[in-house]
Amino acid sequence: MSVALTSHSATSPVQPEPLRVMVVDDSVVIRGMISRWLGSEPDIVVAASLRTGLEAVNQVERINPDIAVLDIEMPELDGISALPQLLAKKRNLIVIMASTLTRRNAEISFKALSLGASDYIPKPESTRESSAAETFRHDLVQKIRHLGAKVRRSPTHAHAHAPAADRALRAPAITAPIARRNFSMQSPRVLLIGSSTGGPQALMSLVAEIGPVIDRFPVLITQHMPPTFTTILAEHLARASHRPAHEAIDGEVIKPGHIYLAPGGRHMRVTRQGAGAVIALDDGAPINFCKPAVDPLFSSAIEVWQGSIMALVLTGMGSDGTRGGKDIVAAGGSVIAQDEATSVVWGMPGAAAHAGICAAVLPLNQIAPKLVRLFSGDRS
């Protein structure tokens, strides 16, 4: 009898190159804090720590970062002015806008998303409050890692220039096909949407195309987003859809023709009241590290609409929405997920897709036409 020995050194995967991050903030305290945090992560390296947007624009080609954490308010050249110049010099640069939670900065962050920023993150008002600082740290690291996943897959990333033997070890993994379910035979009476990173852009594109659905049915949205930002998002959704859209109010009656957005910092559920349904907000602990979270909305809706629910999971980090989506499918409803190619981060929709609960996994531009058909009676 012979025994074949396998060399682990010959088959072990090569570690990917660390993500190169450029930190741009005029506060020496914030710059130092972020740089220390990121520098302690094994898969991240701080490529530069700069004081102004002008320094970033002048040095971005030399520094060659994968990701920039860009403050909004800076001397010489502010973040919103620096953003297009940075992207012009490095087209595939991922930019995360960082700002304090003010209405002005929320508006600027939304403008930055339309100009090509990948995401935003609210800075704590005081770094001396340990819980706020720790939340900021967790969120920033997670955003860098998830957004950086696309960078690592890009052939232009540094590891593409590794030796041929190393590149062979990084061949894409073969993934199992995603199982699809049939759409429910019950006619949907409500549209529920969950989204996170990349969600604001996706939502505004979507609501502009589903007017026939909104006119006849209520639309409820949970987007991972802090207070003030959700206020601005609701205003943008109203303009994009030309329909009423607002942050949900505890106890208000849910009506067709309206878009209800979970307010930042509060979970949104629905509950039955007589023959109708009302909004129920709560200040409970984060769920899936999020507040608001998608799962409470999805799961609670079953009490009101049973299996007549259409749920949509759009781009975002993590797996929020999958557990609630499973509940909806078990009750007889349907789930659609955005596809990987059009998602900024294929975390939430990917988790739902791989859980086998989706009746369709579609590019963003195909979701609205599909929803209009389904809400008009098409069951395929």
Tab-separated table of C-alpha atoms in Angstrom:
chain	number	residue	atom	x	y	z
A	1	MET	CA	0.000	0.000	0.000
A	2	SER	CA	1.294	3.426	-0.906
A	3	VAL	CA	0.357	6.754	0.646
A	4	ALA	CA	0.378	9.938	-1.398
A	5	LEU	CA	1.669	12.943	0.487
A	6	THR	CA	0.421	16.398	-0.413
A	7	SER	CA	2.653	19.413	0.011
A	8	HIS	CA	0.672	22.157	1.739
A	9	SER	CA	3.215	24.751	0.700
A	10	ALA	CA	2.564	24.013	-2.961
A	11	THR	CA	-1.194	24.411	-2.756
A	12	SER	CA	-1.787	26.970	-0.020
A	13	PRO	CA	-3.326	30.183	-1.378
A	14	VAL	CA	-1.150	33.260	-1.633
A	15	GLN	CA	-2.311	36.098	0.605
A	16	PRO	CA	-3.673	39.069	-1.375
A	17	GLU	CA	-1.826	42.348	-1.355
A	18	PRO	CA	-3.014	44.679	1.448
A	19	LEU	CA	-5.441	47.390	0.448
A	20	ARG	CA	-3.682	50.743	0.124
A	21	VAL	CA	-5.657	53.519	1.836
A	22	MET	CA	-5.064	57.266	1.585
A	23	VAL	CA	-6.474	59.210	4.561
A	24	VAL	CA	-7.306	62.857	3.798
A	25	ASP	CA	-8.507	65.035	6.695
A	26	ASP	CA	-7.428	68.435	7.989
A	27	SER	CA	-7.770	67.320	11.617
A	28	VAL	CA	-4.494	65.882	12.880
A	29	VAL	CA	-6.444	64.029	15.599
A	30	ILE	CA	-8.790	62.326	13.110
A	31	ARG	CA	-5.951	61.561	10.687
A	32	GLY	CA	-3.880	60.017	13.430
A	33	MET	CA	-6.780	58.022	14.857
A	34	ILE	CA	-7.860	56.582	11.500
A	35	SER	CA	-4.273	55.824	10.518
A	36	ARG	CA	-3.650	53.926	13.773
A	37	TRP	CA	-6.835	51.919	13.376
A	38	LEU	CA	-6.201	50.990	9.782
A	39	GLY	CA	-2.518	50.340	10.371
A	40	SER	CA	-3.407	47.685	12.939
A	41	GLU	CA	-5.416	45.677	10.387
A	42	PRO	CA	-3.407	42.922	8.665
A	43	ASP	CA	-5.055	43.405	5.270
A	44	ILE	CA	-4.850	47.212	5.146
A	45	VAL	CA	-1.901	49.582	4.819
A	46	VAL	CA	-2.041	53.368	5.189
A	47	ALA	CA	-0.342	54.562	2.013
A	48	ALA	CA	-0.550	58.246	2.971
A	49	SER	CA	-2.025	60.604	5.560
A	50	LEU	CA	-2.704	64.037	4.082
A	51	ARG	CA	-4.131	67.321	5.354
A	52	THR	CA	-5.927	68.783	2.319
A	53	GLY	CA	-7.716	67.781	-0.839
A	54	LEU	CA	-5.085	69.653	-2.828
A	55	GLU	CA	-2.323	67.465	-1.403
A	56	ALA	CA	-4.366	64.397	-2.290
A	57	VAL	CA	-4.929	65.513	-5.889
A	58	ASN	CA	-1.256	66.386	-6.360
A	59	GLN	CA	0.007	63.107	-4.900
A	60	VAL	CA	-2.625	60.496	-5.797
A	61	GLU	CA	-0.736	59.185	-8.829
A	62	ARG	CA	2.486	58.782	-6.861
A	63	ILE	CA	0.768	57.224	-3.830
A	64	ASN	CA	-1.430	54.970	-6.014
A	65	PRO	CA	-4.032	54.138	-3.310
A	66	ASP	CA	-6.858	51.667	-3.790
A	67	ILE	CA	-9.176	53.598	-1.462
A	68	ALA	CA	-9.337	57.193	-0.227
A	69	VAL	CA	-11.096	58.245	2.981
A	70	LEU	CA	-11.911	61.841	2.107
A	71	ASP	CA	-13.068	64.534	4.544
A	72	ILE	CA	-15.568	67.085	3.254
A	73	GLU	CA	-14.482	70.298	4.983
A	74	MET	CA	-10.770	71.081	4.404
A	75	PRO	CA	-8.682	74.172	3.573
A	76	GLU	CA	-7.267	74.859	0.081
A	77	LEU	CA	-9.469	72.258	-1.612
A	78	ASP	CA	-12.469	70.648	0.062
A	79	GLY	CA	-13.542	67.045	-0.407
A	80	ILE	CA	-16.385	67.631	-2.865
A	81	SER	CA	-14.078	69.712	-5.087
A	82	ALA	CA	-11.218	67.235	-4.814
A	83	LEU	CA	-13.390	64.201	-5.614
A	84	PRO	CA	-13.758	64.628	-9.410
A	85	GLN	CA	-10.093	65.568	-9.735
A	86	LEU	CA	-9.028	62.436	-7.860
A	87	LEU	CA	-11.248	60.229	-10.018
A	88	ALA	CA	-9.939	61.905	-13.165
A	89	LYS	CA	-6.391	60.967	-12.170
A	90	LYS	CA	-7.300	57.459	-10.983
A	91	ARG	CA	-10.526	56.222	-12.532
A	92	ASN	CA	-10.925	53.091	-10.375
A	93	LEU	CA	-10.190	54.833	-7.060
A	94	ILE	CA	-12.737	53.967	-4.379
A	95	VAL	CA	-13.652	57.076	-2.380
A	96	ILE	CA	-15.406	57.007	1.005
A	97	MET	CA	-16.607	60.461	2.059
A	98	ALA	CA	-16.296	61.202	5.786
A	99	SER	CA	-18.277	63.951	7.465
A	100	THR	CA	-19.953	64.984	10.691
A	101	LEU	CA	-23.714	64.508	10.965
A	102	THR	CA	-25.072	67.833	9.777
A	103	ARG	CA	-27.743	68.469	7.166
A	104	ARG	CA	-25.256	70.364	4.995
A	105	ASN	CA	-22.751	67.528	5.084
A	106	ALA	CA	-25.485	64.986	4.377
A	107	GLU	CA	-26.473	66.965	1.270
A	108	ILE	CA	-22.832	67.156	0.185
A	109	SER	CA	-22.387	63.412	0.749
A	110	PHE	CA	-25.350	62.694	-1.539
A	111	LYS	CA	-23.861	64.973	-4.168
A	112	ALA	CA	-20.553	63.128	-3.794
A	113	LEU	CA	-22.299	59.817	-4.504
A	114	SER	CA	-23.660	61.260	-7.753
A	115	LEU	CA	-20.131	62.407	-8.663
A	116	GLY	CA	-18.612	58.957	-8.238
A	117	ALA	CA	-17.927	58.422	-4.530
A	118	SER	CA	-18.572	54.806	-3.526
A	119	ASP	CA	-19.844	55.420	-0.001
A	120	TYR	CA	-19.944	57.805	2.950
A	121	ILE	CA	-19.375	57.448	6.675
A	122	PRO	CA	-20.490	59.809	9.472
A	123	LYS	CA	-17.702	60.858	11.816
A	124	PRO	CA	-18.471	60.890	15.551
A	125	GLU	CA	-19.060	64.354	16.985
A	126	SER	CA	-16.578	63.568	19.747
A	127	THR	CA	-13.773	61.026	19.555
A	128	ARG	CA	-13.692	61.013	23.366
A	129	GLU	CA	-16.934	58.999	23.456
A	130	SER	CA	-15.612	55.456	23.279
A	131	SER	CA	-18.788	53.786	21.967
A	132	ALA	CA	-19.174	56.285	19.119
A	133	ALA	CA	-15.504	55.995	18.205
A	134	GLU	CA	-15.661	52.198	18.243
A	135	THR	CA	-18.735	52.180	16.004
A	136	PHE	CA	-16.969	54.532	13.603
A	137	ARG	CA	-13.918	52.277	13.596
A	138	HIS	CA	-15.946	49.099	12.959
A	139	ASP	CA	-17.979	50.694	10.168
A	140	LEU	CA	-14.955	52.228	8.451
A	141	VAL	CA	-12.922	49.007	8.457
A	142	GLN	CA	-15.883	47.002	7.182
A	143	LYS	CA	-16.577	49.487	4.392
A	144	ILE	CA	-12.930	49.450	3.310
A	145	ARG	CA	-12.826	45.651	3.292
A	146	HIS	CA	-16.102	45.159	1.427
A	147	LEU	CA	-15.499	47.889	-1.118
A	148	GLY	CA	-11.924	46.692	-1.463
A	149	ALA	CA	-13.115	43.225	-2.466
A	150	LYS	CA	-13.814	44.529	-5.965
A	151	VAL	CA	-10.389	46.140	-6.069
A	152	ARG	CA	-8.750	42.810	-5.271
A	153	ARG	CA	-10.665	41.133	-8.092
A	154	SER	CA	-9.648	43.819	-10.556
A	155	PRO	CA	-6.791	42.942	-12.949
A	156	THR	CA	-5.380	46.431	-12.379
A	157	HIS	CA	-4.754	45.770	-8.688
A	158	ALA	CA	-1.161	45.324	-7.572
A	159	HIS	CA	-1.360	41.565	-7.212
A	160	ALA	CA	-2.052	41.269	-10.955
A	161	HIS	CA	1.658	41.975	-11.418
A	162	ALA	CA	2.716	39.124	-9.160
A	163	PRO	CA	4.752	36.234	-10.616
A	164	ALA	CA	2.817	33.870	-12.905
A	165	ALA	CA	2.984	31.034	-10.370
A	166	ASP	CA	1.345	33.252	-7.752
A	167	ARG	CA	-1.347	34.386	-10.181
A	168	ALA	CA	-2.214	30.773	-10.935
A	169	LEU	CA	-2.867	30.162	-7.246
A	170	ARG	CA	-5.288	33.098	-7.271
A	171	ALA	CA	-7.509	31.647	-9.997
A	172	PRO	CA	-11.195	32.420	-9.362
A	173	ALA	CA	-12.982	29.846	-7.270
A	174	ILE	CA	-15.739	27.836	-8.944
A	175	THR	CA	-19.002	28.683	-7.225
A	176	ALA	CA	-22.120	26.569	-7.113
A	177	PRO	CA	-25.065	27.722	-9.247
A	178	ILE	CA	-27.697	29.769	-7.429
A	179	ALA	CA	-31.021	27.999	-6.952
A	180	ARG	CA	-34.122	29.943	-7.979
A	181	ARG	CA	-37.642	29.565	-6.624
A	182	ASN	CA	-40.887	30.116	-8.486
A	183	PHE	CA	-42.614	33.430	-7.924
A	184	SER	CA	-45.536	33.260	-5.532
A	185	MET	CA	-48.944	32.667	-7.107
A	186	GLN	CA	-50.362	35.243	-4.676
A	187	SER	CA	-50.661	38.783	-6.006
A	188	PRO	CA	-48.306	41.129	-4.118
A	189	ARG	CA	-49.961	43.895	-2.111
A	190	VAL	CA	-46.825	45.617	-0.809
A	191	LEU	CA	-43.227	46.206	-1.906
A	192	LEU	CA	-40.529	45.965	0.776
A	193	ILE	CA	-36.958	47.035	-0.012
A	194	GLY	CA	-33.720	46.585	1.938
A	195	SER	CA	-30.425	48.219	0.961
A	196	SER	CA	-27.104	49.441	2.307
A	197	THR	CA	-23.827	50.416	0.586
A	198	GLY	CA	-24.671	51.743	-2.871
A	199	GLY	CA	-28.338	51.791	-1.915
A	200	PRO	CA	-29.134	55.511	-2.298
A	201	GLN	CA	-28.127	55.539	-5.984
A	202	ALA	CA	-29.920	52.246	-6.632
A	203	LEU	CA	-33.075	53.388	-4.845
A	204	MET	CA	-33.312	56.677	-6.715
A	205	SER	CA	-32.903	54.891	-10.033
A	206	LEU	CA	-35.501	52.292	-9.075
A	207	VAL	CA	-38.279	54.527	-7.714
A	208	ALA	CA	-38.110	56.686	-10.838
A	209	GLU	CA	-39.215	53.650	-12.870
A	210	ILE	CA	-41.878	52.009	-10.681
A	211	GLY	CA	-44.518	54.721	-10.618
A	212	PRO	CA	-47.315	52.278	-11.584
A	213	VAL	CA	-46.418	50.131	-8.569
A	214	ILE	CA	-46.231	53.041	-6.109
A	215	ASP	CA	-49.550	54.446	-7.291
A	216	ARG	CA	-51.427	51.260	-6.349
A	217	PHE	CA	-49.391	49.805	-3.473
A	218	PRO	CA	-47.355	51.013	-0.469
A	219	VAL	CA	-43.554	50.870	-0.687
A	220	LEU	CA	-41.541	50.494	2.526
A	221	ILE	CA	-37.748	50.903	2.514
A	222	THR	CA	-35.041	50.238	5.067
A	223	GLN	CA	-31.707	51.725	4.024
A	224	HIS	CA	-28.743	51.413	6.407
A	225	MET	CA	-28.193	55.086	7.115
A	226	PRO	CA	-27.848	57.418	10.108
A	227	PRO	CA	-30.252	60.165	11.192
A	228	THR	CA	-30.256	63.332	9.071
A	229	PHE	CA	-29.063	61.286	6.097
A	230	THR	CA	-32.424	59.475	5.941
A	231	THR	CA	-34.213	62.825	5.997
A	232	ILE	CA	-32.268	63.903	2.915
A	233	LEU	CA	-32.717	60.515	1.223
A	234	ALA	CA	-36.498	60.702	1.637
A	235	GLU	CA	-36.490	64.111	-0.053
A	236	HIS	CA	-34.413	62.732	-2.937
A	237	LEU	CA	-36.752	59.745	-3.310
A	238	ALA	CA	-39.760	62.075	-3.481
A	239	ARG	CA	-38.112	64.089	-6.263
A	240	ALA	CA	-36.979	60.987	-8.170
A	241	SER	CA	-40.350	59.216	-7.982
A	242	HIS	CA	-42.664	62.285	-8.156
A	243	ARG	CA	-44.632	60.575	-5.373
A	244	PRO	CA	-44.913	61.260	-1.637
A	245	ALA	CA	-41.878	59.904	0.231
A	246	HIS	CA	-40.973	60.585	3.854
A	247	GLU	CA	-39.387	59.146	6.961
A	248	ALA	CA	-41.930	56.843	8.565
A	249	ILE	CA	-43.753	58.085	11.677
A	250	ASP	CA	-44.630	55.774	14.536
A	251	GLY	CA	-48.311	54.855	14.421
A	252	GLU	CA	-49.095	56.300	10.989
A	253	VAL	CA	-51.430	54.381	8.693
A	254	ILE	CA	-49.764	52.771	5.683
A	255	LYS	CA	-51.408	53.786	2.401
A	256	PRO	CA	-50.905	53.009	-1.291
A	257	GLY	CA	-49.224	55.764	-3.258
A	258	HIS	CA	-46.647	56.490	-0.547
A	259	ILE	CA	-42.975	55.601	0.051
A	260	TYR	CA	-42.094	55.056	3.716
A	261	LEU	CA	-38.412	55.178	4.715
A	262	ALA	CA	-37.109	53.848	8.028
A	263	PRO	CA	-35.635	56.821	9.923
A	264	GLY	CA	-31.965	56.620	10.840
A	265	GLY	CA	-31.366	55.162	14.277
A	266	ARG	CA	-34.758	53.399	14.595
A	267	HIS	CA	-36.014	50.026	13.398
A	268	MET	CA	-39.166	50.098	11.278
A	269	ARG	CA	-41.752	47.350	11.649
A	270	VAL	CA	-45.374	47.125	10.587
A	271	THR	CA	-48.325	45.910	12.585
A	272	ARG	CA	-51.982	45.221	11.880
A	273	GLN	CA	-54.603	47.749	13.025
A	274	GLY	CA	-58.138	46.676	12.222
A	275	ALA	CA	-58.279	45.969	8.510
A	276	GLY	CA	-55.217	48.089	7.817
A	277	ALA	CA	-51.564	48.424	8.771
A	278	VAL	CA	-49.539	50.995	10.704
A	279	ILE	CA	-45.878	51.845	11.140
A	280	ALA	CA	-44.210	50.725	14.388
A	281	LEU	CA	-40.819	52.289	15.171
A	282	ASP	CA	-38.580	51.178	18.010
A	283	ASP	CA	-35.284	52.178	19.561
A	284	GLY	CA	-34.041	48.647	20.217
A	285	ALA	CA	-30.495	47.370	19.923
A	286	PRO	CA	-28.827	47.110	16.507
A	287	ILE	CA	-29.687	43.984	14.520
A	288	ASN	CA	-27.026	42.597	12.169
A	289	PHE	CA	-24.900	45.546	13.422
A	290	CYS	CA	-27.480	47.882	11.848
A	291	LYS	CA	-30.089	50.334	13.052
A	292	PRO	CA	-32.366	50.480	11.178
A	293	ALA	CA	-32.158	46.866	10.028
A	294	VAL	CA	-33.986	45.166	7.168
A	295	ASP	CA	-34.928	41.906	8.911
A	296	PRO	CA	-37.444	43.500	11.344
A	297	LEU	CA	-39.325	45.099	8.450
A	298	PHE	CA	-39.393	41.937	6.352
A	299	SER	CA	-40.447	39.595	9.169
A	300	SER	CA	-43.067	41.889	10.709
A	301	ALA	CA	-44.834	42.436	7.384
A	302	ILE	CA	-46.078	38.839	7.366
A	303	GLU	CA	-48.569	39.641	10.142
A	304	VAL	CA	-50.256	42.130	7.827
A	305	TRP	CA	-49.842	40.821	4.272
A	306	GLN	CA	-49.065	37.109	4.832
A	307	GLY	CA	-47.809	35.740	1.505
A	308	SER	CA	-48.806	38.768	-0.597
A	309	ILE	CA	-45.367	40.348	-0.164
A	310	MET	CA	-42.747	41.248	-2.741
A	311	ALA	CA	-39.364	41.843	-1.079
A	312	LEU	CA	-36.334	43.293	-2.831
A	313	VAL	CA	-32.752	43.101	-1.541
A	314	LEU	CA	-30.457	45.673	-3.125
A	315	THR	CA	-26.713	46.302	-2.922
A	316	GLY	CA	-25.154	46.361	0.542
A	317	MET	CA	-22.704	44.856	2.998
A	318	GLY	CA	-23.458	41.911	5.258
A	319	SER	CA	-26.468	39.600	5.171
A	320	ASP	CA	-29.274	41.745	6.586
A	321	GLY	CA	-32.547	40.840	4.889
A	322	THR	CA	-31.819	37.137	4.401
A	323	ARG	CA	-33.448	35.963	7.631
A	324	GLY	CA	-36.494	38.146	7.016
A	325	GLY	CA	-36.535	37.030	3.394
A	326	LYS	CA	-36.663	33.405	4.515
A	327	ASP	CA	-39.687	34.254	6.676
A	328	ILE	CA	-41.406	35.925	3.715
A	329	VAL	CA	-40.790	32.945	1.432
A	330	ALA	CA	-42.009	30.527	4.131
A	331	ALA	CA	-45.226	32.585	4.353
A	332	GLY	CA	-45.721	32.336	0.578
A	333	GLY	CA	-44.177	35.615	-0.618
A	334	SER	CA	-41.369	36.308	-3.090
A	335	VAL	CA	-37.859	37.793	-2.954
A	336	ILE	CA	-35.791	39.419	-5.704
A	337	ALA	CA	-32.083	40.250	-5.308
A	338	GLN	CA	-29.892	42.644	-7.263
A	339	ASP	CA	-27.134	40.865	-9.187
A	340	GLU	CA	-23.437	41.042	-8.389
A	341	ALA	CA	-22.350	42.961	-11.493
A	342	THR	CA	-24.541	45.991	-10.740
A	343	SER	CA	-24.135	45.953	-6.938
A	344	VAL	CA	-21.576	48.210	-5.298
A	345	VAL	CA	-21.208	45.428	-2.702
A	346	TRP	CA	-22.805	42.020	-3.262
A	347	GLY	CA	-23.183	41.212	0.411
A	348	MET	CA	-26.883	41.472	1.265
A	349	PRO	CA	-28.232	40.432	-2.153
A	350	GLY	CA	-25.550	37.752	-2.453
A	351	ALA	CA	-26.484	36.275	0.917
A	352	ALA	CA	-30.148	36.152	-0.097
A	353	ALA	CA	-29.306	34.610	-3.454
A	354	HIS	CA	-27.042	31.937	-1.978
A	355	ALA	CA	-29.671	31.121	0.658
A	356	GLY	CA	-31.894	29.899	-2.168
A	357	ILE	CA	-34.802	32.199	-1.337
A	358	CYS	CA	-34.842	34.335	-4.492
A	359	ALA	CA	-37.216	33.973	-7.404
A	360	ALA	CA	-34.937	36.204	-9.482
A	361	VAL	CA	-31.458	37.746	-9.317
A	362	LEU	CA	-31.455	40.688	-11.702
A	363	PRO	CA	-29.323	43.633	-12.878
A	364	LEU	CA	-30.583	46.905	-11.452
A	365	ASN	CA	-31.973	48.121	-14.790
A	366	GLN	CA	-34.142	44.995	-15.113
A	367	ILE	CA	-35.675	45.132	-11.631
A	368	ALA	CA	-38.166	47.977	-12.194
A	369	PRO	CA	-39.719	46.485	-15.369
A	370	LYS	CA	-39.988	43.121	-13.612
A	371	LEU	CA	-41.722	44.673	-10.599
A	372	VAL	CA	-44.200	46.541	-12.795
A	373	ARG	CA	-45.106	43.279	-14.553
A	374	LEU	CA	-45.399	41.301	-11.297
A	375	PHE	CA	-47.610	43.896	-9.630
A	376	SER	CA	-49.756	43.931	-12.784
A	377	GLY	CA	-50.489	40.217	-12.464
A	378	ASP	CA	-47.589	38.465	-14.222
A	379	ARG	CA	-46.566	35.464	-12.113
A	380	SER	CA	-43.539	34.275	-14.107
